[in-house]
Each structure stands twice: as structure tokens, then as C-alpha cells.
mmCIF file of C-alpha atoms in Angstrom:
data_model
loop_
_atom_site.group_PDB
_atom_site.id
_atom_site.type_symbol
_atom_site.label_atom_id
_atom_site.label_comp_id
_atom_site.label_asym_id
_atom_site.label_seq_id
_atom_site.Cartn_x
_atom_site.Cartn_y
_atom_site.Cartn_z
ATOM 1 C CA MET A 1 0.332 0.059 -0.368
ATOM 2 C CA ASN A 2 1.069 3.872 -0.703
ATOM 3 C CA TYR A 3 1.062 5.240 2.723
ATOM 4 C CA LYS A 4 2.166 8.411 1.462
ATOM 5 C CA GLY A 5 -1.293 8.421 -0.732
ATOM 6 C CA PHE A 6 -2.858 7.057 2.342
ATOM 7 C CA ILE A 7 -1.671 9.681 4.726
ATOM 8 C CA ALA A 8 -3.127 12.267 2.022
ATOM 9 C CA GLY A 9 -6.526 10.238 1.889
ATOM 10 C CA ALA A 10 -6.035 9.837 6.044
ATOM 11 C CA MET A 11 -6.142 13.878 6.394
ATOM 12 C CA ALA A 12 -9.373 14.562 3.867
ATOM 13 C CA PHE A 13 -11.011 11.835 5.894
ATOM 14 C CA ALA A 14 -10.504 13.475 9.056
ATOM 15 C CA LEU A 15 -13.415 16.435 8.522
ATOM 16 C CA ALA A 16 -15.759 13.093 8.592
ATOM 17 C CA ALA A 17 -14.138 11.435 11.149
ATOM 18 C CA CYS A 18 -14.389 14.773 13.255
ATOM 19 C CA ALA A 19 -17.966 14.683 12.865
ATOM 20 C CA ALA A 20 -18.710 10.840 13.516
ATOM 21 C CA GLY A 21 -16.927 11.687 16.776
ATOM 22 C CA CYS A 22 -19.949 13.672 17.452
ATOM 23 C CA GLY A 23 -23.001 13.272 19.948
ATOM 24 C CA ASP A 24 -25.289 14.861 22.419
ATOM 25 C CA LYS A 25 -23.958 18.208 22.325
ATOM 26 C CA LYS A 26 -23.904 18.600 26.289
ATOM 27 C CA GLU A 27 -21.180 16.102 26.188
ATOM 28 C CA SER A 28 -17.779 16.417 24.572
ATOM 29 C CA ASP A 29 -19.040 14.113 21.731
ATOM 30 C CA SER A 30 -21.165 16.727 19.800
ATOM 31 C CA LYS A 31 -20.741 17.108 15.950
ATOM 32 C CA PRO A 32 -19.416 20.088 14.208
ATOM 33 C CA ASP A 33 -22.564 22.229 12.917
ATOM 34 C CA LYS A 34 -21.630 22.628 8.728
ATOM 35 C CA ASN A 35 -23.503 25.493 8.999
ATOM 36 C CA LYS A 36 -21.707 27.353 11.845
ATOM 37 C CA GLU A 37 -17.911 28.983 11.418
ATOM 38 C CA THR A 38 -15.041 26.760 11.434
ATOM 39 C CA THR A 39 -13.930 26.570 15.328
ATOM 40 C CA ALA A 40 -10.126 25.763 15.110
ATOM 41 C CA PRO A 41 -8.233 25.166 12.040
ATOM 42 C CA THR A 42 -7.481 21.518 10.844
ATOM 43 C CA GLU A 43 -3.161 21.523 9.988
ATOM 44 C CA THR A 44 -1.927 18.299 10.921
ATOM 45 C CA THR A 45 1.904 17.825 11.901
ATOM 46 C CA THR A 46 3.238 15.105 10.170
ATOM 47 C CA VAL A 47 6.346 13.003 11.187
ATOM 48 C CA GLU A 48 8.496 11.958 8.813
ATOM 49 C CA ASP A 49 8.047 7.867 7.685
ATOM 50 C CA THR A 50 10.860 5.974 9.205
ATOM 51 C CA THR A 51 12.186 2.294 9.457
ATOM 52 C CA GLU A 52 13.262 1.856 12.469
ATOM 53 C CA ALA A 53 16.759 -0.710 12.847
ATOM 54 C CA GLU A 54 15.334 -1.647 16.391
ATOM 55 C CA PRO A 55 11.955 -1.308 18.036
ATOM 56 C CA PRO A 56 10.716 2.211 19.106
ATOM 57 C CA LYS A 57 9.930 2.124 23.471
ATOM 58 C CA PRO A 58 8.274 4.630 25.103
ATOM 59 C CA VAL A 59 8.674 7.085 26.434
ATOM 60 C CA ASP A 60 8.612 8.384 30.023
ATOM 61 C CA ALA A 61 7.134 10.913 31.569
ATOM 62 C CA SER A 62 8.341 14.502 32.106
ATOM 63 C CA ASP A 63 6.095 16.852 33.685
ATOM 64 C CA PRO A 64 5.904 15.957 37.267
ATOM 65 C CA ASN A 65 1.591 17.053 36.547
ATOM 66 C CA ALA A 66 1.318 14.130 33.786
ATOM 67 C CA VAL A 67 -0.956 11.757 34.189
ATOM 68 C CA THR A 68 0.698 8.321 33.657
ATOM 69 C CA PHE A 69 -1.325 5.728 34.262
ATOM 70 C CA ASP A 70 0.877 4.529 36.852
ATOM 71 C CA ASP A 71 -1.783 4.074 40.062
ATOM 72 C CA GLY A 72 -3.595 2.208 37.521
ATOM 73 C CA ILE A 73 -6.510 4.591 37.917
ATOM 74 C CA PHE A 74 -8.572 5.588 34.938
ATOM 75 C CA ASP A 75 -12.322 6.100 36.146
ATOM 76 C CA PHE A 76 -11.771 9.872 34.652
ATOM 77 C CA ALA A 77 -11.233 7.976 30.840
ATOM 78 C CA PHE A 78 -14.424 6.055 29.123
ATOM 79 C CA ALA A 79 -14.600 4.200 25.633
ATOM 80 C CA LYS A 80 -17.011 6.061 23.036
ATOM 81 C CA SER A 81 -18.243 3.317 21.470
ATOM 82 C CA ASP A 82 -22.138 4.608 20.151
ATOM 83 C CA ASP A 83 -21.335 6.065 16.903
ATOM 84 C CA ASP A 84 -21.956 3.765 13.935
ATOM 85 C CA ASP A 85 -18.239 4.124 12.896
ATOM 86 C CA CYS A 86 -17.076 3.594 16.448
ATOM 87 C CA ALA A 87 -15.009 0.895 17.466
ATOM 88 C CA LYS A 88 -15.976 -1.690 19.833
ATOM 89 C CA GLY A 89 -13.843 -2.550 22.574
ATOM 90 C CA GLU A 90 -13.121 -2.129 26.595
ATOM 91 C CA LEU A 91 -10.777 0.392 28.887
ATOM 92 C CA SER A 92 -7.855 -1.324 30.603
ATOM 93 C CA VAL A 93 -4.239 -0.148 32.815
ATOM 94 C CA VAL A 94 -1.806 -2.652 31.152
ATOM 95 C CA GLU A 95 2.479 -2.296 30.888
ATOM 96 C CA LEU A 96 3.309 -2.021 27.725
ATOM 97 C CA MET A 97 6.709 -2.404 27.234
ATOM 98 C CA GLY A 98 7.107 -1.251 30.932
ATOM 99 C CA ASN A 99 5.446 1.109 31.035
ATOM 100 C CA LYS A 100 1.913 1.438 32.311
ATOM 101 C CA MET A 101 -0.744 2.994 30.330
ATOM 102 C CA LEU A 102 -4.025 3.212 29.234
ATOM 103 C CA LYS A 103 -5.130 0.792 26.732
ATOM 104 C CA PHE A 104 -8.482 0.856 24.291
ATOM 105 C CA ALA A 105 -8.750 -3.258 23.494
ATOM 106 C CA ASP A 106 -10.430 -3.187 19.995
ATOM 107 C CA ASP A 107 -12.941 -6.698 19.968
ATOM 108 C CA ASN A 108 -12.327 -5.380 15.637
ATOM 109 C CA THR A 109 -15.761 -6.219 15.316
ATOM 110 C CA VAL A 110 -16.497 -2.794 13.207
ATOM 111 C CA LYS A 111 -14.305 -3.018 9.983
ATOM 112 C CA LEU A 112 -11.633 -1.568 9.393
ATOM 113 C CA ASP A 113 -12.751 1.173 6.448
ATOM 114 C CA GLY A 114 -13.800 4.329 8.226
ATOM 115 C CA LYS A 115 -13.180 2.427 11.892
ATOM 116 C CA VAL A 116 -12.421 5.578 14.705
ATOM 117 C CA GLN A 117 -10.826 4.676 17.995
ATOM 118 C CA LYS A 118 -12.205 7.282 20.747
ATOM 119 C CA ILE A 119 -11.570 7.847 23.716
ATOM 120 C CA GLY A 120 -12.953 10.147 25.784
ATOM 121 C CA ILE A 121 -10.902 12.080 29.163
ATOM 122 C CA SER A 122 -13.146 13.897 31.985
ATOM 123 C CA VAL A 123 -10.547 17.096 32.699
ATOM 124 C CA THR A 124 -12.813 17.957 35.840
ATOM 125 C CA LYS A 125 -12.396 14.932 37.127
ATOM 126 C CA LEU A 126 -8.875 15.226 37.128
ATOM 127 C CA LEU A 127 -8.158 19.298 37.562
ATOM 128 C CA GLY A 128 -11.220 20.474 39.208
ATOM 129 C CA ASN A 129 -13.536 22.673 37.799
ATOM 130 C CA GLU A 130 -11.088 25.753 38.173
ATOM 131 C CA GLY A 131 -8.250 23.880 36.632
ATOM 132 C CA ALA A 132 -10.383 22.813 33.860
ATOM 133 C CA ALA A 133 -11.128 26.654 33.053
ATOM 134 C CA LYS A 134 -6.899 27.466 32.954
ATOM 135 C CA VAL A 135 -6.485 24.099 30.221
ATOM 136 C CA ARG A 136 -5.162 25.809 27.205
ATOM 137 C CA SER A 137 -3.019 23.206 25.870
ATOM 138 C CA ILE A 138 -2.985 19.177 26.417
ATOM 139 C CA GLU A 139 -0.200 16.946 25.278
ATOM 140 C CA PHE A 140 -0.209 13.114 25.184
ATOM 141 C CA ASP A 141 1.716 10.775 23.711
ATOM 142 C CA VAL A 142 -0.604 7.983 21.437
ATOM 143 C CA TYR A 143 0.476 4.067 21.093
ATOM 144 C CA ALA A 144 -0.782 1.893 18.528
ATOM 145 C CA GLN A 145 -0.161 -2.718 18.584
ATOM 146 C CA ALA A 146 -1.217 -4.930 16.319
ATOM 147 C CA THR A 147 -3.311 -8.056 17.298
ATOM 148 C CA ALA A 148 -3.039 -9.293 13.501
ATOM 149 C CA ASP A 149 -0.589 -9.949 10.864
ATOM 150 C CA HIS A 150 -2.919 -8.209 7.854
ATOM 151 C CA LEU A 151 -0.798 -5.201 7.458
ATOM 152 C CA LYS A 152 0.322 -4.383 3.462
ATOM 153 C CA THR A 153 2.985 -2.461 2.913
ATOM 154 C CA GLU A 154 5.070 -1.402 0.006
ATOM 155 C CA GLU A 155 7.612 -4.388 0.701
ATOM 156 C CA ALA A 156 5.002 -7.230 1.850
ATOM 157 C CA ASP A 157 2.046 -8.845 2.580
ATOM 158 C CA GLY A 158 1.157 -10.162 6.230
ATOM 159 C CA VAL A 159 3.005 -7.793 8.624
ATOM 160 C CA ARG A 160 2.390 -7.790 12.491
ATOM 161 C CA ALA A 161 2.337 -3.887 12.627
ATOM 162 C CA PRO A 162 -0.115 -1.103 12.859
ATOM 163 C CA GLY A 163 1.045 0.575 10.298
ATOM 164 C CA TRP A 164 0.509 4.418 9.792
ATOM 165 C CA ILE A 165 -0.726 6.593 12.517
ATOM 166 C CA GLY A 166 -2.703 9.027 13.060
ATOM 167 C CA GLY A 167 -5.756 11.471 14.415
ATOM 168 C CA GLY A 168 -7.482 14.239 16.061
ATOM 169 C CA GLY A 169 -9.943 15.810 19.048
ATOM 170 C CA GLY A 170 -12.765 17.903 20.007
ATOM 171 C CA THR A 171 -14.757 18.946 22.617
ATOM 172 C CA VAL A 172 -17.664 20.706 23.673
ATOM 173 C CA THR A 173 -16.577 24.304 24.791
ATOM 174 C CA ALA A 174 -18.616 26.514 27.236
ATOM 175 C CA GLN A 175 -20.010 28.383 24.457
ATOM 176 C CA ASP A 176 -21.629 24.750 23.715
ATOM 177 C CA LYS A 177 -20.231 24.604 20.343
ATOM 178 C CA TRP A 178 -17.775 21.886 19.172
ATOM 179 C CA TYR A 179 -14.175 22.572 18.261
ATOM 180 C CA ASP A 180 -11.727 20.888 16.711
ATOM 181 C CA PHE A 181 -8.393 19.952 17.821
ATOM 182 C CA LYS A 182 -5.362 20.143 14.962
ATOM 183 C CA GLU A 183 -5.248 17.015 14.071
ATOM 184 C CA PHE A 184 -1.621 14.893 15.011
ATOM 185 C CA SER A 185 0.191 12.098 12.637
ATOM 186 C CA GLY A 186 3.285 10.004 13.618
ATOM 187 C CA GLY A 187 5.312 7.578 11.033
ATOM 188 C CA GLU A 188 4.822 4.182 9.361
ATOM 189 C CA TYR A 189 5.564 1.668 12.584
ATOM 190 C CA ASN A 190 7.031 -1.561 10.938
ATOM 191 C CA PHE A 191 7.125 -3.626 14.781
ATOM 192 C CA GLU A 192 4.089 -4.645 16.282
ATOM 193 C CA THR A 193 4.356 -1.985 18.266
ATOM 194 C CA SER A 194 4.819 1.840 17.027
ATOM 195 C CA GLY A 195 6.569 4.135 18.699
ATOM 196 C CA ASN A 196 5.408 7.050 20.809
ATOM 197 C CA VAL A 197 3.150 9.618 18.590
ATOM 198 C CA HIS A 198 3.250 12.997 20.582
ATOM 199 C CA ALA A 199 -0.141 14.761 20.023
ATOM 200 C CA VAL A 200 -0.635 18.585 21.133
ATOM 201 C CA PHE A 201 -4.402 19.810 21.427
ATOM 202 C CA LYS A 202 -4.735 23.142 21.876
ATOM 203 C CA PHE A 203 -7.570 26.051 22.346
ATOM 204 C CA LEU A 204 -6.410 28.856 19.212
ATOM 205 C CA LEU A 205 -10.007 30.608 20.138
ATOM 206 C CA ALA A 206 -9.999 30.601 23.649
ATOM 207 C CA ASP A 207 -9.524 34.538 23.588
ATOM 208 C CA SER A 208 -13.337 33.910 21.708
ATOM 209 C CA GLY A 209 -14.485 31.775 24.590
ATOM 210 C CA GLN A 210 -13.510 28.883 22.905
ATOM 211 C CA CYS A 211 -12.655 26.560 25.564
ATOM 212 C CA TRP A 212 -13.372 25.378 29.123
ATOM 213 C CA SER A 213 -15.052 27.260 31.970
ATOM 214 C CA GLU A 214 -15.463 26.579 36.097
ATOM 215 C CA ASP A 215 -19.545 26.400 35.113
ATOM 216 C CA MET A 216 -18.927 23.490 33.648
ATOM 217 C CA GLU A 217 -20.134 20.546 35.170
ATOM 218 C CA ASP A 218 -18.331 17.363 32.712
ATOM 219 C CA ALA A 219 -15.393 19.245 31.122
ATOM 220 C CA ASN A 220 -14.086 16.526 28.403
ATOM 221 C CA PHE A 221 -12.453 15.712 25.107
ATOM 222 C CA LEU A 222 -11.862 13.141 23.106
ATOM 223 C CA ILE A 223 -9.199 11.116 21.908
ATOM 224 C CA MET A 224 -9.799 9.770 17.672
ATOM 225 C CA ARG A 225 -7.987 7.711 16.081
ATOM 226 C CA TRP A 226 -8.542 7.030 12.283
ATOM 227 C CA GLY A 227 -7.001 5.557 9.221
ATOM 228 C CA VAL A 228 -6.878 2.200 11.380
ATOM 229 C CA ALA A 229 -4.360 0.062 8.323
ATOM 230 C CA ASN A 230 -4.562 -3.047 10.639
ATOM 231 C CA GLU A 231 -6.270 -4.583 13.484
ATOM 232 C CA SER A 232 -4.329 -2.673 16.581
ATOM 233 C CA ASP A 233 -5.118 -1.762 19.701
ATOM 234 C CA LEU A 234 -4.881 1.972 20.931
ATOM 235 C CA TYR A 235 -2.415 3.477 23.894
ATOM 236 C CA ILE A 236 -2.561 6.765 25.729
ATOM 237 C CA ASP A 237 0.072 7.889 28.554
ATOM 238 C CA ASN A 238 1.597 11.075 29.833
ATOM 239 C CA ILE A 239 -1.207 13.350 29.600
ATOM 240 C CA VAL A 240 -0.060 17.205 30.562
ATOM 241 C CA PHE A 241 -2.547 20.162 30.396
ATOM 242 C CA TYR A 242 -0.433 23.059 30.342
ATOM 243 C CA ASP A 243 -2.438 27.345 31.114
ATOM 244 C CA GLU A 244 -1.871 30.506 28.675
ATOM 245 C CA ASP A 245 1.593 30.892 30.305
ATOM 246 C CA GLY A 246 2.680 27.658 29.440
ATOM 247 C CA ASN A 247 2.559 26.575 33.180
ATOM 248 C CA SER A 248 1.612 22.665 33.652
ATOM 249 C CA ILE A 249 -1.568 22.359 35.525
ATOM 250 C CA PRO A 250 -1.153 20.076 39.115
ATOM 251 C CA LEU A 251 -3.677 17.573 38.856
ATOM 252 C CA LEU A 252 -6.118 17.293 41.948
ATOM 253 C CA ASP A 253 -4.581 15.374 44.742
ATOM 254 C CA GLN A 254 -4.341 12.113 43.949
ATOM 255 C CA LYS A 255 -5.243 9.208 47.271
ATOM 256 C CA SER A 256 -2.237 7.963 48.636
ATOM 257 C CA LYS A 257 -0.946 4.325 47.680
ATOM 258 C CA LYS A 258 -2.352 3.377 51.086
ATOM 259 C CA GLU A 259 -5.787 5.060 51.044
ATOM 260 C CA GLN A 260 -5.653 3.184 47.095
ATOM 261 C CA PHE A 261 -4.908 -0.071 48.745
ATOM 262 C CA GLU A 262 -7.465 0.233 51.576
ATOM 263 C CA ASP A 263 -9.875 1.634 48.766
ATOM 264 C CA ALA A 264 -9.488 -1.850 46.680
ATOM 265 C CA ALA A 265 -9.068 -3.454 50.055
ATOM 266 C CA LYS A 266 -12.383 -2.808 50.840
ATOM 267 C CA GLU A 267 -13.924 -2.709 47.236
ATOM 268 C CA LYS A 268 -12.851 -6.456 47.785
ATOM 269 C CA ALA A 269 -14.132 -6.948 50.432
ATOM 270 C CA SER A 270 -17.570 -5.960 49.457
ATOM 271 C CA GLU A 271 -17.416 -7.834 46.118
ATOM 272 C CA ALA A 272 -17.112 -10.839 49.181
ATOM 273 C CA LYS A 273 -19.470 -10.003 51.246
ATOM 274 C CA ALA A 274 -22.181 -9.291 48.081
ATOM 275 C CA GLN A 275 -20.869 -12.504 47.035
ATOM 276 C CA PHE A 276 -21.532 -14.174 50.449
ATOM 277 C CA ASP A 277 -24.803 -12.719 50.792
ATOM 278 C CA GLU A 278 -25.967 -14.287 47.555
ATOM 279 C CA ALA A 279 -24.860 -17.432 47.906
ATOM 280 C CA VAL A 280 -26.631 -17.167 51.766
ATOM 281 C CA GLU A 281 -29.776 -15.816 49.614
ATOM 282 C CA LYS A 282 -29.946 -19.063 47.395
ATOM 283 C CA ALA A 283 -29.168 -21.039 50.426
ATOM 284 C CA LYS A 284 -32.083 -19.607 52.350
ATOM 285 C CA ALA A 285 -34.084 -20.288 48.856
ATOM 286 C CA ASP A 286 -33.112 -23.648 48.632
ATOM 287 C CA ALA A 287 -33.848 -24.444 52.189
ATOM 288 C CA GLU A 288 -37.177 -22.666 51.980
ATOM 289 C CA LYS A 289 -37.931 -24.882 48.678
ATOM 290 C CA THR A 290 -36.944 -27.768 50.288
ATOM 291 C CA LYS A 291 -38.759 -27.258 53.422
ATOM 292 C CA GLU A 292 -41.876 -27.070 50.997
ATOM 293 C CA GLY A 293 -41.201 -29.911 49.598
ATOM 294 C CA MET A 294 -41.081 -31.598 52.855
ATOM 295 C CA LYS A 295 -44.155 -30.238 54.256
ATOM 296 C CA ALA A 296 -45.742 -30.996 51.172
ATOM 297 C CA GLU A 297 -44.929 -34.472 51.495
ATOM 298 C CA ALA A 298 -45.599 -34.914 54.943
ATOM 299 C CA GLU A 299 -49.378 -33.527 54.447
ATOM 300 C CA LYS A 300 -49.593 -36.160 51.416
ATOM 301 C CA THR A 301 -48.161 -38.800 53.842
ATOM 302 C CA LYS A 302 -50.844 -37.438 56.632
ATOM 303 C CA GLU A 303 -53.482 -38.044 53.950
ATOM 304 C CA GLU A 304 -52.791 -41.351 52.972
ATOM 305 C CA MET A 305 -52.307 -42.522 56.456
ATOM 306 C CA LYS A 306 -55.682 -40.867 57.602
ATOM 307 C CA ALA A 307 -57.251 -43.014 54.656
ATOM 308 C CA GLU A 308 -55.902 -46.046 55.730
ATOM 309 C CA TYR A 309 -57.192 -45.836 60.033
ATOM 310 C CA GLU A 310 -60.565 -44.888 58.065
ATOM 311 C CA LYS A 311 -60.584 -47.969 56.124
ATOM 312 C CA ALA A 312 -59.499 -49.904 59.086
ATOM 313 C CA VAL A 313 -62.183 -48.605 61.193
ATOM 314 C CA SER A 314 -65.116 -49.491 58.153
ATOM 315 C CA ASP A 315 -63.577 -52.582 57.998
ATOM 316 C CA MET A 316 -64.080 -53.321 61.452
ATOM 317 C CA LYS A 317 -67.237 -51.860 61.078
ATOM 318 C CA SER A 318 -68.206 -53.858 58.635
ATOM 319 C CA GLU A 319 -66.518 -56.975 60.321
ATOM 320 C CA PHE A 320 -68.306 -56.847 63.583
ATOM 321 C CA GLU A 321 -71.924 -56.494 61.922
ATOM 322 C CA LYS A 322 -71.223 -59.475 60.366
ATOM 323 C CA ALA A 323 -70.338 -61.207 63.065
ATOM 324 C CA LYS A 324 -73.425 -59.732 64.788
ATOM 325 C CA ASP A 325 -75.702 -60.958 62.360
ATOM 326 C CA ASP A 326 -74.072 -64.789 62.250
ATOM 327 C CA ILE A 327 -74.379 -64.808 66.071
ATOM 328 C CA GLU A 328 -77.989 -63.761 65.799
ATOM 329 C CA ASN A 329 -78.734 -66.212 63.447
ATOM 330 C CA SER A 330 -77.418 -68.938 65.981
ATOM 331 C CA ASP A 331 -79.305 -71.983 67.527
ATOM 332 C CA LYS A 332 -77.481 -70.888 70.355
ATOM 333 C CA TYR A 333 -78.770 -67.407 70.516
ATOM 334 C CA LYS A 334 -82.310 -68.346 69.095
ATOM 335 C CA GLU A 335 -82.712 -70.779 73.016
ATOM 336 C CA ILE A 336 -81.541 -67.555 74.870
ATOM 337 C CA ASP A 337 -83.775 -64.980 73.262
ATOM 338 C CA ALA A 338 -86.630 -67.745 73.827
ATOM 339 C CA LYS A 339 -85.997 -67.736 77.652
ATOM 340 C CA ILE A 340 -85.037 -63.973 78.091
ATOM 341 C CA LYS A 341 -88.808 -63.367 76.329
ATOM 342 C CA GLU A 342 -90.671 -65.840 78.722
ATOM 343 C CA ALA A 343 -88.811 -64.336 81.834
ATOM 344 C CA GLU A 344 -89.952 -61.154 80.394
ATOM 345 C CA GLU A 345 -93.582 -62.049 79.912
ATOM 346 C CA LYS A 346 -94.020 -64.186 83.558
ATOM 347 C CA LEU A 347 -92.435 -60.557 84.979
ATOM 348 C CA LYS A 348 -95.292 -58.874 83.397
ATOM 349 C CA GLN A 349 -97.706 -61.179 84.243
ATOM 350 C CA ASP A 350 -96.781 -61.106 88.670
ATOM 351 C CA THR A 351 -96.486 -57.323 88.075
ATOM 352 C CA ALA A 352 -100.064 -57.349 86.792
ATOM 353 C CA LYS A 353 -101.198 -59.478 89.640
ATOM 354 C CA ALA A 354 -99.082 -57.292 92.379
ATOM 355 C CA LYS A 355 -100.669 -54.375 91.052
ATOM 356 C CA GLU A 356 -104.377 -55.978 91.476
ATOM 357 C CA ALA A 357 -103.340 -57.528 95.228
ATOM 358 C CA ILE A 358 -102.544 -53.605 96.130
ATOM 359 C CA GLU A 359 -105.618 -52.291 94.086
ATOM 360 C CA GLU A 360 -107.617 -54.873 96.463
ATOM 361 C CA ALA A 361 -105.964 -54.414 99.635
ATOM 362 C CA SER A 362 -106.855 -50.046 99.052
ATOM 363 C CA ARG A 363 -110.676 -50.705 98.609
ATOM 364 C CA ALA A 364 -110.476 -53.202 101.860
ATOM 365 C CA ILE A 365 -109.182 -50.087 103.863
ATOM 366 C CA GLU A 366 -111.352 -47.542 102.212
ATOM 367 C CA GLU A 367 -114.417 -49.625 103.055
ATOM 368 C CA ALA A 368 -113.242 -49.772 107.170
ATOM 369 C CA LYS A 369 -112.955 -46.086 107.109
ATOM 370 C CA LYS A 370 -116.527 -46.040 106.066
ATOM 371 C CA LYS A 371 -117.769 -47.718 109.114
#
């Protein structure tokens, strides 16, 4: 591939890519309004193509106020992936060539042609509202590392290298306008990992208010890499913010290492507790389920036993009635029954005679009283 021609094409593609970084104008990914005045020049600083004799090495931070990612903190960064041309991926802090950097791991689900890798940086979280309002320029280092051997160069095909590296950036200013920073560009890198491409973003129209203010809730900006020639991940390091006098702006007081470890330990403990609580709730649910199952089984057994008891009683009653009928129909029973009836008849007769005698005596007594 003729990369010089590709670079020229990439520059033409830059305007479309900047527009691709747009979204809600309340955030720093809003689209430029084509009907409004251009807010910043789109000049390009290009590093001459180089063929490295040995793999490039990362550069160290030269400013004490640089964001180096050595502490592993990157909660002020976000991956933008909601535009059609946005690369999809995840952010993390990893060590690259012995130096910790912010990594955008591209999942390569978006085709290379026209793809833009976008990383957002929340300046307010790093500098506070007051510090963000002082920013007039931003500098940082960009790296890329190939994840496939699909690069085609003038010398060979199937090269595992990122190739040309370039892009740009932008932000929403205090005037709620999209501001394009000057584009950046590096050489063609033929090793798996590139050297640093040093980018500089400036608020060239700060005198007209095209910058951030203390009233902005979240001053942030986008770093965009386009012209991706091969599957590769994007890395950012050594971010420094400068005021109008060229002095670096101090970052908000960062937590001590001890505090960071304590916070990390608390977070791990919280995660462990959450997992434990979840396991306890699951155990309770399983126990309740088992309890309900046992209760249902007990009710079933109880009903079965009741049915068996009632059947046994019914059978006993049936047997008793049958035995009674058998006794009543026997000869012995009939003989006894006849004697009982005979005795009852004699008792009845004797009772009648006694009654008659009592009545006779009563009449005799009454006759005697009259005399």
C-alpha cells in the first residue's frame, strides 16, 4: 500500500471522522455544525516515515503533573462506542514495554474501513472545575500495537504492525460549541508495537471563549484515531494540561498508595460480602424450597395414613356387623332369646297380679274407714 497516498487520504477523511465523534452537544462528543463557523484550524503535523532499526521504546513523563496511569486509576476515561463508525472495545491500564498506559482493546467487530477509535477524558475529574477553566493546551503520547498480521506494505504482505498512526480530537466548549483540535500524525510503524506519537491539542480560540469554564459540570475531550490500517489496540500515556503561560496544571490531590490499597481492599471485601450474601440468599431459597417440598410430602403422607385408618375402621365395623348377624342367626342365640322373652312375659304377669292385689287392699282399707 502507498502510505503517503494513504496519509493524504486520511487527512481528507479527518473532517468526516471528527464529525463521527459527535453526539449529544451536552457532552464533549457533539458534532460540529456544518452551518456554523469553523472553530479551529485543521492543520496536520506529520512525522516523516521511518523504518526502525530496532523496536521503539516508550517515552517517560517529563512533567510532574503528567497523568502516567502508574497508579492504575482510569475512572476519568471512557470508551465512546455509540456512533456507527466507532470501534467497539474496553478500557484498562496495562503495562506496555515496561510502562503502564491506558489501553483501548479493540474487539475488531467494526470493519477497518472508516473505523475510528475514540477515547474520552474527563478533565474535570482530573483538574477540578477551576483547573479545567485554565487549560489552553493538552499534550499526550499515542501508541498502537498490532493484534493481527494483516498489514500490507510496499515491501510485504501479512505484516504484524499497526502501520500509519494519526487522528485528532475535539470537545464541547463553555459556549456549547464543538471545537476541533489540530490533527496529529506519526510515521509508518513496521514493528508490532509503535513508538510514541506525540499529540498537541490547543484552544487557539480561547480569547473568544472557545475553551472550558468553571461552570461546566464535566469538561471532557475526545482523542480519536482514524486511518486504522491493521487490527490493533490504542494506548494513551503522559497526558499533561497547560495554562496560557505554558505552565503545567497540577492534578487534583491523588490518594496515597495506602489509601488506594485500602479502597481496593474495601472494594474486594464489598464484592466478597455481596457474593456471600448472594450465596446465603440462595441457600435460604433452596432451604425454603426443600421445606415446602417436605411439608407437601408430609401432608401427602398424613392424608394417606388418614385414608388407611378410615378404611381400617370401616373394615372393622363391617366385620363386627357381620359377626353380629352370624350370632343372631345361630341356634344358641335363639334359645337364649326365647328364655329372655319367657322371663319377660312372667315378669309382666307377676307385675299385673301384684298391682291387682295392691288395688284390692286399698279398697278394703277404704271400706273399713267408712264403718
